[in-house]
Amino acid sequence: RLFQAIVAGNAHGDSIPQTVVDALQWLETLEPPEIIVPSTQPGRVLLTYVLNNAEGQSRTQKFIRPTLLNGDRLIEFAWTYDPADAKSQDHADALIRAVRHLRAFGWGIDLAIGHGRIMERIPQTTVSRLRFIPSRNPGAIGADLRSPRPGSLASLQECYGQYLGRFESNETTVLESGGPIYQLRPYTIDQPRPHAVFKLLDPNEDPARYPHAKLLHIAGMVRHVAIEAMTAAGANADFVNRVVRGKRDPSAGDEHKQISYVPLPSIGYEHADGIIRNVMLVAPIGMERELADLARRIDGQPLKPEGEFEECESDSSPPDAYRADLRLFTPPPNKFIAERYLGTSEVWHSVTPVILDGHNKKSKTDKPEAIARETEKLICKALQRAGIETPCEFTWQAIPFLKNCLSAHKYDRNGRHTGYHRPAHLNGLTAVHLKLVFVHPVPGPLAIGAGRHCGLGTLAACEQ
């Protein structure tokens, strides 16, 4: 849309200044831009009536569904190029001048003012703005957006020339382009995943406590309540099985989507003890409505220690005496949930160990260098599977980075259980604690690894 708006703003009749043509053709060869926009909300649907050209003077209904921008009105597109190339620098300068002639963006009634500048790096985005990042993974979680490709300008000019000449002959003219005027490129959306936070309350309405090491039990009990609630509500059985229960359909591949049940250890303040008093439900991007419906149905429901928890079954069971009710609430600002689990930061530490999808040690004779290379590959794989594609550096170790968190080791030297209880299907897999440093601030909640749907691999934002 921006490419077409620049063309329309700089066209004088049927001609475009040659410097602008050269600059746009250069822009066609660049990698797709990052796009930074304000958050949005749907506006009121409007009904109007327009002429139906196929039926003469009759009118037909047309619904207009506007999107309203929250906060600022700035929409930014950031292309990257090599400033050492003199021609590239000239084209960038020409585009800065050309974008000043932009008059509308979107519909003709959507007036806009264009401004361009050259920067060494993209500024940090605020919490209220969303960042669309080009992805090299066609299956990335996000959206396919239209991007210019070599020939886009020529295709636009050809279509416009056919439009001007449509009355030159009596024959019916079909406007055709020499090819598509754009290409679809996958983008990931750097925005918070939908989430709902619950308190765990005992029969006296006081916070119910649960051991940090056995947080898996809380995830299993909440998941069990969610399955029962949605089944009783008559929800689609396939939806309950795949999204709520988390049963993976092999044919879905990377398109599989499910709810994550994430117990939240108390961390990040002076007297933090790591005890579980809260739990969070996290949904894939685009499933806000489904998550809100699920959260509403389990609000006030009691957790049940008895019952089969299927894939959340581990080598221990929750005590029969444990009783807690789920209470939906909004985490207060400046407290540990809002700052640590839902905050925005460049640096994130693992609260619970990241369970890697594989083993970093192939045999007893593996050298440390080989183990390190394999660990790095498995961490990259975990980041990709979690839909995290923002570039980052990472450090791993067995010892936790945060106070009152437990080691990534499951047993001590004497064979005694010393770490976190895991689901049966994750036993034996390699686990590490991670420190991630992203190139720009990333919003929470974040969780990675094979245990991310049941509370393992949960990350917390750090202050630096």
Short mmCIF file of C-alpha atoms in Angstrom, two decimals:
data_model
loop_
_atom_site.label_atom_id
_atom_site.label_comp_id
_atom_site.label_asym_id
_atom_site.label_seq_id
_atom_site.Cartn_x
_atom_site.Cartn_y
_atom_site.Cartn_z
CA ARG A 1 0.00 0.00 0.00
CA LEU A 2 2.84 2.40 0.77
CA PHE A 3 4.51 1.59 -2.55
CA GLN A 4 1.29 2.33 -4.45
CA ALA A 5 0.69 5.51 -2.41
CA ILE A 6 4.17 6.82 -3.36
CA VAL A 7 3.45 6.07 -7.03
CA ALA A 8 0.09 7.85 -6.89
CA GLY A 9 1.51 10.86 -5.06
CA ASN A 10 4.38 11.38 -7.50
CA ALA A 11 2.58 10.66 -10.78
CA HIS A 12 1.98 13.77 -12.90
CA GLY A 13 -0.64 12.63 -15.35
CA ASP A 14 0.80 9.47 -16.87
CA SER A 15 4.46 10.15 -16.01
CA ILE A 16 6.63 9.75 -12.93
CA PRO A 17 9.95 11.59 -12.45
CA GLN A 18 12.84 9.36 -13.49
CA THR A 19 14.61 9.72 -10.13
CA VAL A 20 11.49 8.37 -8.41
CA VAL A 21 11.21 5.53 -10.93
CA ASP A 22 14.83 4.53 -10.28
CA ALA A 23 14.32 4.74 -6.51
CA LEU A 24 11.16 2.61 -6.59
CA GLN A 25 12.81 -0.01 -8.79
CA TRP A 26 15.68 -0.11 -6.27
CA LEU A 27 13.15 -0.49 -3.45
CA GLU A 28 11.69 -3.53 -5.27
CA THR A 29 15.02 -5.34 -4.85
CA LEU A 30 15.35 -4.82 -1.09
CA GLU A 31 14.24 -7.27 1.56
CA PRO A 32 10.74 -6.58 2.95
CA PRO A 33 10.64 -3.86 5.62
CA GLU A 34 9.91 -4.09 9.30
CA ILE A 35 6.57 -2.45 10.05
CA ILE A 36 5.82 -0.72 13.36
CA VAL A 37 2.22 0.32 13.99
CA PRO A 38 0.01 1.38 16.92
CA SER A 39 -2.36 -1.14 18.42
CA THR A 40 -5.88 -1.11 16.97
CA GLN A 41 -9.48 -1.81 17.78
CA PRO A 42 -12.48 -2.40 15.49
CA GLY A 43 -14.69 0.63 14.94
CA ARG A 44 -18.46 0.75 14.61
CA VAL A 45 -19.71 -1.08 11.52
CA LEU A 46 -21.36 1.35 9.05
CA LEU A 47 -24.00 0.48 6.45
CA THR A 48 -24.22 2.43 3.22
CA TYR A 49 -25.78 1.89 -0.22
CA VAL A 50 -23.88 2.09 -3.50
CA LEU A 51 -24.87 1.75 -7.14
CA ASN A 52 -24.86 -1.78 -8.48
CA ASN A 53 -23.14 -1.38 -11.87
CA ALA A 54 -24.28 -4.82 -12.98
CA GLU A 55 -27.96 -3.96 -12.59
CA GLY A 56 -28.19 -0.37 -13.74
CA GLN A 57 -29.64 2.08 -11.23
CA SER A 58 -30.33 -0.34 -8.39
CA ARG A 59 -28.41 0.05 -5.16
CA THR A 60 -26.84 -2.62 -3.01
CA GLN A 61 -25.78 -2.72 0.61
CA LYS A 62 -22.14 -2.14 1.52
CA PHE A 63 -20.77 -2.64 5.02
CA ILE A 64 -17.79 -0.55 6.11
CA ARG A 65 -15.73 -2.00 8.94
CA PRO A 66 -13.19 0.63 10.03
CA THR A 67 -10.11 -0.08 12.14
CA LEU A 68 -9.33 2.58 14.75
CA LEU A 69 -5.75 3.32 15.79
CA ASN A 70 -5.04 3.51 19.52
CA GLY A 71 -2.62 6.10 20.87
CA ASP A 72 -0.44 7.67 18.18
CA ARG A 73 -1.19 7.65 14.44
CA LEU A 74 2.32 6.86 13.23
CA ILE A 75 2.84 3.93 10.84
CA GLU A 76 6.51 3.18 10.18
CA PHE A 77 8.17 1.12 7.44
CA ALA A 78 11.89 0.41 7.85
CA TRP A 79 13.96 -0.91 4.92
CA THR A 80 17.59 -1.89 5.42
CA TYR A 81 20.27 -1.12 2.80
CA ASP A 82 24.05 -0.77 2.49
CA PRO A 83 25.03 2.92 2.88
CA ALA A 84 28.47 2.24 1.42
CA ASP A 85 26.86 1.95 -2.03
CA ALA A 86 26.68 5.50 -3.47
CA LYS A 87 23.77 4.64 -5.77
CA SER A 88 21.79 3.17 -2.89
CA GLN A 89 22.36 6.37 -0.92
CA ASP A 90 21.06 8.44 -3.86
CA HIS A 91 17.96 6.25 -4.16
CA ALA A 92 17.28 6.53 -0.41
CA ASP A 93 17.54 10.33 -0.61
CA ALA A 94 15.18 10.33 -3.62
CA LEU A 95 12.61 8.25 -1.69
CA ILE A 96 12.76 10.66 1.25
CA ARG A 97 11.83 13.49 -1.14
CA ALA A 98 9.21 11.38 -2.93
CA VAL A 99 7.36 10.33 0.21
CA ARG A 100 6.64 14.00 0.97
CA HIS A 101 4.19 13.93 -1.98
CA LEU A 102 2.15 11.11 -0.41
CA ARG A 103 -1.47 12.27 0.00
CA ALA A 104 -3.51 9.24 1.11
CA PHE A 105 -2.81 5.84 2.61
CA GLY A 106 -5.47 3.16 2.21
CA TRP A 107 -8.74 4.60 0.95
CA GLY A 108 -8.79 7.94 -0.85
CA ILE A 109 -10.47 9.52 2.19
CA ASP A 110 -7.66 8.34 4.51
CA LEU A 111 -5.43 11.40 4.29
CA ALA A 112 -1.80 10.90 5.30
CA ILE A 113 1.44 12.87 5.51
CA GLY A 114 4.68 11.18 4.48
CA HIS A 115 8.06 11.69 6.09
CA GLY A 116 11.31 9.78 5.56
CA ARG A 117 14.65 9.65 7.32
CA ILE A 118 17.85 7.61 7.33
CA MET A 119 18.88 6.02 10.63
CA GLU A 120 21.65 3.71 11.81
CA ARG A 121 19.17 1.45 13.68
CA ILE A 122 15.46 1.17 14.35
CA PRO A 123 14.46 2.86 17.64
CA GLN A 124 13.00 0.76 20.42
CA THR A 125 9.24 0.34 20.25
CA THR A 126 6.97 1.15 23.16
CA VAL A 127 4.57 -1.31 24.74
CA SER A 128 1.59 0.20 22.90
CA ARG A 129 3.08 -0.39 19.43
CA LEU A 130 3.22 -3.63 17.44
CA ARG A 131 6.17 -4.75 15.37
CA PHE A 132 5.78 -6.86 12.20
CA ILE A 133 9.07 -8.60 11.40
CA PRO A 134 9.86 -10.36 8.07
CA SER A 135 10.29 -14.09 8.54
CA ARG A 136 12.17 -16.67 6.52
CA ASN A 137 9.91 -19.39 7.88
CA PRO A 138 6.74 -19.81 5.73
CA GLY A 139 5.03 -21.52 8.69
CA ALA A 140 5.76 -18.73 11.15
CA ILE A 141 3.02 -17.57 13.50
CA GLY A 142 1.85 -14.24 12.10
CA ALA A 143 0.53 -13.10 8.74
CA ASP A 144 1.37 -13.05 5.03
CA LEU A 145 1.70 -9.42 3.90
CA ARG A 146 1.96 -8.01 0.39
CA SER A 147 5.40 -6.72 -0.51
CA PRO A 148 6.83 -5.14 -3.71
CA ARG A 149 8.86 -7.35 -6.00
CA PRO A 150 10.95 -6.61 -9.10
CA GLY A 151 8.43 -5.54 -11.75
CA SER A 152 5.83 -4.12 -9.37
CA LEU A 153 6.19 -0.56 -10.70
CA ALA A 154 6.10 -1.70 -14.33
CA SER A 155 2.97 -3.73 -13.60
CA LEU A 156 1.25 -0.72 -12.02
CA GLN A 157 2.16 1.46 -15.02
CA GLU A 158 0.87 -1.17 -17.44
CA CYS A 159 -2.47 -1.43 -15.63
CA TYR A 160 -2.82 2.34 -15.56
CA GLY A 161 -1.99 2.59 -19.27
CA GLN A 162 -4.69 0.02 -20.09
CA TYR A 163 -7.14 1.98 -17.93
CA LEU A 164 -6.45 5.21 -19.87
CA GLY A 165 -6.88 3.45 -23.20
CA ARG A 166 -10.05 1.54 -22.34
CA PHE A 167 -12.27 3.75 -24.60
CA GLU A 168 -9.95 3.88 -27.62
CA SER A 169 -11.77 0.98 -29.34
CA ASN A 170 -15.30 -0.35 -29.31
CA GLU A 171 -14.13 -3.77 -28.27
CA THR A 172 -14.45 -4.91 -24.68
CA THR A 173 -11.14 -4.41 -22.89
CA VAL A 174 -10.06 -6.63 -20.03
CA LEU A 175 -7.45 -5.00 -17.83
CA GLU A 176 -4.65 -7.44 -17.21
CA SER A 177 -1.25 -7.08 -15.66
CA GLY A 178 1.88 -8.76 -16.94
CA GLY A 179 2.03 -10.57 -13.57
CA PRO A 180 1.21 -10.07 -9.92
CA ILE A 181 2.12 -6.58 -8.71
CA TYR A 182 3.24 -7.90 -5.33
CA GLN A 183 4.51 -10.97 -3.55
CA LEU A 184 3.25 -12.45 -0.29
CA ARG A 185 5.93 -12.53 2.38
CA PRO A 186 5.53 -14.15 5.83
CA TYR A 187 5.73 -11.86 8.85
CA THR A 188 5.82 -12.60 12.55
CA ILE A 189 3.94 -10.27 14.88
CA ASP A 190 5.98 -9.13 17.84
CA GLN A 191 3.02 -8.63 20.19
CA PRO A 192 1.94 -10.15 23.50
CA ARG A 193 0.16 -13.49 23.28
CA PRO A 194 -3.40 -13.50 24.67
CA HIS A 195 -3.41 -14.46 28.35
CA ALA A 196 -5.64 -14.70 31.42
CA VAL A 197 -4.29 -14.72 34.98
CA PHE A 198 -5.94 -16.45 37.96
CA LYS A 199 -5.37 -16.38 41.70
CA LEU A 200 -5.39 -19.65 43.62
CA LEU A 201 -7.61 -19.13 46.70
CA ASP A 202 -8.18 -21.51 49.62
CA PRO A 203 -11.63 -21.99 51.29
CA ASN A 204 -10.92 -18.93 53.47
CA GLU A 205 -10.34 -16.72 50.39
CA ASP A 206 -6.63 -16.53 51.24
CA PRO A 207 -3.89 -17.29 48.69
CA ALA A 208 -3.46 -21.04 48.28
CA ARG A 209 0.19 -22.12 48.19
CA TYR A 210 1.77 -24.93 46.20
CA PRO A 211 5.39 -26.18 46.05
CA HIS A 212 7.52 -24.74 43.29
CA ALA A 213 9.00 -28.11 42.28
CA LYS A 214 5.56 -29.63 41.70
CA LEU A 215 4.04 -26.83 39.64
CA LEU A 216 3.20 -29.47 37.04
CA HIS A 217 0.30 -30.58 39.28
CA ILE A 218 -1.30 -27.12 39.12
CA ALA A 219 -1.00 -27.11 35.31
CA GLY A 220 -2.62 -30.55 35.13
CA MET A 221 -5.49 -29.67 37.46
CA VAL A 222 -6.29 -26.41 35.66
CA ARG A 223 -6.18 -28.20 32.32
CA HIS A 224 -8.54 -30.86 33.68
CA VAL A 225 -11.02 -28.17 34.86
CA ALA A 226 -10.82 -26.43 31.45
CA ILE A 227 -11.61 -29.66 29.58
CA GLU A 228 -14.61 -30.38 31.83
CA ALA A 229 -15.94 -26.81 31.58
CA MET A 230 -15.76 -26.61 27.78
CA THR A 231 -17.20 -30.10 27.34
CA ALA A 232 -20.13 -29.23 29.64
CA ALA A 233 -20.71 -26.05 27.63
CA GLY A 234 -21.17 -28.11 24.46
CA ALA A 235 -18.00 -26.90 22.75
CA ASN A 236 -16.89 -28.60 19.57
CA ALA A 237 -15.24 -31.91 20.50
CA ASP A 238 -12.37 -31.39 18.05
CA PHE A 239 -11.69 -27.92 19.51
CA VAL A 240 -11.66 -29.31 23.05
CA ASN A 241 -9.37 -32.17 22.06
CA ARG A 242 -6.84 -30.11 20.10
CA VAL A 243 -6.86 -26.64 21.65
CA VAL A 244 -7.99 -27.17 25.26
CA ARG A 245 -6.56 -30.66 25.89
CA GLY A 246 -3.59 -30.12 23.57
CA LYS A 247 -3.73 -33.36 21.60
CA ARG A 248 -1.56 -32.84 18.55
CA ASP A 249 -2.95 -33.84 15.18
CA PRO A 250 0.03 -35.17 13.16
CA SER A 251 -1.44 -33.69 9.98
CA ALA A 252 -1.47 -30.17 11.49
CA GLY A 253 2.34 -29.88 11.59
CA ASP A 254 3.46 -26.40 12.63
CA GLU A 255 -0.14 -25.16 12.39
CA HIS A 256 -1.03 -26.89 15.67
CA LYS A 257 -2.41 -24.44 18.27
CA GLN A 258 -3.21 -25.10 21.90
CA ILE A 259 -3.75 -23.40 25.25
CA SER A 260 -0.79 -23.32 27.65
CA TYR A 261 -1.34 -23.73 31.41
CA VAL A 262 1.47 -21.85 33.15
CA PRO A 263 1.83 -21.77 36.97
CA LEU A 264 3.58 -18.55 38.07
CA PRO A 265 6.21 -18.85 40.83
CA SER A 266 6.53 -15.76 43.03
CA ILE A 267 9.77 -14.11 41.87
CA GLY A 268 11.43 -10.78 41.23
CA TYR A 269 11.15 -8.96 44.56
CA GLU A 270 13.10 -8.92 47.81
CA HIS A 271 11.10 -11.51 49.74
CA ALA A 272 10.12 -13.71 46.79
CA ASP A 273 9.90 -17.36 47.83
CA GLY A 274 9.14 -19.08 44.50
CA ILE A 275 5.85 -20.54 45.81
CA ILE A 276 2.96 -21.04 43.35
CA ARG A 277 -0.01 -18.76 44.11
CA ASN A 278 -1.12 -17.87 40.58
CA VAL A 279 -1.61 -19.58 37.25
CA MET A 280 -1.88 -18.13 33.75
CA LEU A 281 -3.59 -19.40 30.61
CA VAL A 282 -1.81 -18.39 27.39
CA ALA A 283 -3.33 -18.76 23.92
CA PRO A 284 -1.88 -18.43 20.40
CA ILE A 285 -2.14 -15.04 18.72
CA GLY A 286 -5.57 -14.64 17.14
CA MET A 287 -7.42 -16.72 19.74
CA GLU A 288 -8.36 -13.87 22.10
CA ARG A 289 -12.07 -14.64 21.89
CA GLU A 290 -11.67 -18.37 22.56
CA LEU A 291 -9.41 -17.68 25.54
CA ALA A 292 -11.81 -15.13 27.03
CA ASP A 293 -14.66 -17.64 26.78
CA LEU A 294 -12.60 -20.38 28.44
CA ALA A 295 -11.41 -18.03 31.23
CA ARG A 296 -14.98 -16.96 31.95
CA ARG A 297 -16.16 -20.56 32.25
CA ILE A 298 -13.46 -21.72 34.67
CA ASP A 299 -13.54 -18.58 36.82
CA GLY A 300 -14.53 -19.68 40.35
CA GLN A 301 -14.11 -23.39 39.61
CA PRO A 302 -12.33 -25.60 42.19
CA LEU A 303 -9.22 -27.57 41.35
CA LYS A 304 -9.54 -31.33 41.71
CA PRO A 305 -6.47 -33.30 42.87
CA GLU A 306 -8.07 -36.58 41.86
CA GLY A 307 -8.47 -37.67 38.23
CA GLU A 308 -6.35 -38.59 35.23
CA PHE A 309 -4.23 -35.77 33.85
CA GLU A 310 -3.07 -37.66 30.77
CA GLU A 311 0.12 -36.09 29.35
CA CYS A 312 0.58 -34.02 32.55
CA GLU A 313 0.87 -37.24 34.57
CA SER A 314 4.24 -37.45 36.35
CA ASP A 315 6.09 -39.50 38.94
CA SER A 316 4.08 -37.84 41.74
CA SER A 317 0.48 -36.86 42.37
CA PRO A 318 -1.05 -33.79 44.04
CA PRO A 319 -2.14 -34.35 47.66
CA ASP A 320 -5.81 -35.21 48.12
CA ALA A 321 -6.09 -32.56 50.82
CA TYR A 322 -5.19 -29.69 48.45
CA ARG A 323 -8.11 -27.38 47.71
CA ALA A 324 -8.05 -24.16 45.71
CA ASP A 325 -10.49 -22.15 43.62
CA LEU A 326 -9.55 -20.26 40.46
CA ARG A 327 -10.26 -16.52 40.60
CA LEU A 328 -9.78 -14.46 37.44
CA PHE A 329 -8.10 -11.09 38.05
CA THR A 330 -6.07 -8.35 36.37
CA PRO A 331 -2.49 -8.24 37.68
CA PRO A 332 -1.80 -4.83 39.27
CA PRO A 333 0.91 -2.69 37.62
CA ASN A 334 4.39 -2.54 39.10
CA LYS A 335 3.95 -5.97 40.73
CA PHE A 336 5.88 -9.11 39.84
CA ILE A 337 3.32 -10.66 37.44
CA ALA A 338 2.89 -7.46 35.40
CA GLU A 339 6.59 -6.62 35.40
CA ARG A 340 8.25 -10.04 35.20
CA TYR A 341 5.86 -12.30 33.29
CA LEU A 342 3.93 -9.72 31.23
CA GLY A 343 6.56 -7.00 30.92
CA THR A 344 8.65 -5.90 27.95
CA SER A 345 12.42 -6.29 28.03
CA GLU A 346 15.49 -7.05 25.95
CA VAL A 347 16.72 -9.56 28.56
CA TRP A 348 14.75 -12.63 29.69
CA HIS A 349 15.74 -15.37 32.16
CA SER A 350 14.17 -18.80 32.52
CA VAL A 351 12.22 -19.26 35.75
CA THR A 352 11.71 -22.97 35.19
CA PRO A 353 14.14 -25.03 33.08
CA VAL A 354 13.70 -25.18 29.32
CA ILE A 355 13.13 -28.80 28.25
CA LEU A 356 14.94 -29.25 24.94
CA ASP A 357 13.35 -31.45 22.31
CA GLY A 358 16.15 -33.97 22.20
CA HIS A 359 19.46 -34.91 23.83
CA ASN A 360 22.62 -32.81 23.70
CA LYS A 361 24.83 -35.78 24.47
CA LYS A 362 24.94 -38.65 21.99
CA SER A 363 27.38 -40.89 23.85
CA LYS A 364 29.58 -40.99 26.94
CA THR A 365 32.64 -40.12 24.83
CA ASP A 366 31.23 -36.82 23.48
CA LYS A 367 33.59 -33.89 23.96
CA PRO A 368 32.34 -30.65 25.61
CA GLU A 369 32.61 -28.79 22.28
CA ALA A 370 30.31 -31.29 20.56
CA ILE A 371 27.81 -31.15 23.44
CA ALA A 372 27.81 -27.33 23.28
CA ARG A 373 27.14 -27.32 19.53
CA GLU A 374 24.27 -29.77 19.92
CA THR A 375 22.81 -27.75 22.81
CA GLU A 376 22.91 -24.61 20.67
CA LYS A 377 21.04 -26.37 17.85
CA LEU A 378 18.36 -27.62 20.25
CA ILE A 379 17.89 -24.14 21.76
CA CYS A 380 17.48 -22.61 18.29
CA LYS A 381 14.93 -25.31 17.51
CA ALA A 382 13.03 -24.53 20.73
CA LEU A 383 12.93 -20.81 19.90
CA GLN A 384 11.63 -21.52 16.41
CA ARG A 385 8.93 -23.93 17.63
CA ALA A 386 7.75 -21.36 20.16
CA GLY A 387 7.32 -18.81 17.33
CA ILE A 388 10.11 -16.54 18.64
CA GLU A 389 12.04 -15.19 15.66
CA THR A 390 13.38 -11.91 17.03
CA PRO A 391 17.20 -12.23 16.81
CA CYS A 392 18.82 -12.88 20.18
CA GLU A 393 21.95 -14.11 21.92
CA PHE A 394 21.58 -16.81 24.54
CA THR A 395 23.52 -18.30 27.43
CA TRP A 396 22.69 -21.62 29.05
CA GLN A 397 23.60 -23.34 32.31
CA ALA A 398 22.16 -25.85 34.76
CA ILE A 399 22.08 -23.39 37.69
CA PRO A 400 19.10 -20.95 37.68
CA PHE A 401 19.70 -17.26 37.00
CA LEU A 402 16.97 -16.22 39.48
CA LYS A 403 16.79 -16.60 43.26
CA ASN A 404 14.68 -19.44 44.72
CA CYS A 405 14.42 -21.27 41.40
CA LEU A 406 15.60 -24.88 41.12
CA SER A 407 18.38 -26.49 39.12
CA ALA A 408 17.77 -27.90 35.65
CA HIS A 409 19.07 -31.25 36.92
CA LYS A 410 16.35 -33.69 37.89
CA TYR A 411 18.45 -35.67 40.38
CA ASP A 412 21.43 -34.91 42.60
CA ARG A 413 24.64 -36.94 42.70
CA ASN A 414 23.06 -39.42 45.08
CA GLY A 415 20.10 -40.10 42.79
CA ARG A 416 17.62 -38.15 44.90
CA HIS A 417 14.97 -36.01 43.20
CA THR A 418 16.17 -32.41 43.40
CA GLY A 419 14.58 -30.54 40.49
CA TYR A 420 11.18 -30.07 38.92
CA HIS A 421 8.72 -32.89 38.43
CA ARG A 422 8.10 -33.41 34.72
CA PRO A 423 5.37 -34.99 32.60
CA ALA A 424 6.11 -38.63 31.82
CA HIS A 425 6.66 -37.93 28.13
CA LEU A 426 9.42 -35.37 28.91
CA ASN A 427 11.46 -37.57 31.24
CA GLY A 428 15.01 -38.10 30.04
CA LEU A 429 15.16 -35.00 27.79
CA THR A 430 17.91 -32.42 28.28
CA ALA A 431 16.98 -29.37 30.38
CA VAL A 432 18.83 -26.04 30.73
CA HIS A 433 18.32 -22.61 32.24
CA LEU A 434 18.51 -19.83 29.65
CA LYS A 435 19.34 -16.15 29.46
CA LEU A 436 18.07 -14.51 26.25
CA VAL A 437 19.24 -11.07 25.07
CA PHE A 438 17.11 -9.78 22.18
CA VAL A 439 18.07 -7.04 19.72
CA HIS A 440 15.06 -5.01 20.86
CA PRO A 441 12.56 -5.27 23.74
CA VAL A 442 10.15 -8.20 23.45
CA PRO A 443 6.79 -8.39 25.27
CA GLY A 444 5.72 -11.26 27.52
CA PRO A 445 4.43 -13.79 28.24
CA LEU A 446 7.23 -15.97 26.89
CA ALA A 447 7.77 -19.71 27.26
CA ILE A 448 9.87 -22.09 25.16
CA GLY A 449 10.79 -25.74 25.06
CA ALA A 450 8.91 -29.02 24.97
CA GLY A 451 7.29 -28.31 28.36
CA ARG A 452 6.10 -24.77 27.62
CA HIS A 453 2.41 -25.76 27.70
CA CYS A 454 2.57 -27.02 31.29
CA GLY A 455 4.79 -24.49 33.05
CA LEU A 456 8.33 -25.59 32.15
CA GLY A 457 10.45 -23.15 30.13
CA THR A 458 8.63 -20.08 31.49
CA LEU A 459 10.67 -16.86 31.08
CA ALA A 460 10.77 -13.67 33.17
CA ALA A 461 11.72 -10.16 32.07
CA CYS A 462 14.80 -8.60 33.66
CA GLU A 463 15.53 -4.97 34.39
CA GLN A 464 18.73 -4.83 32.33
#
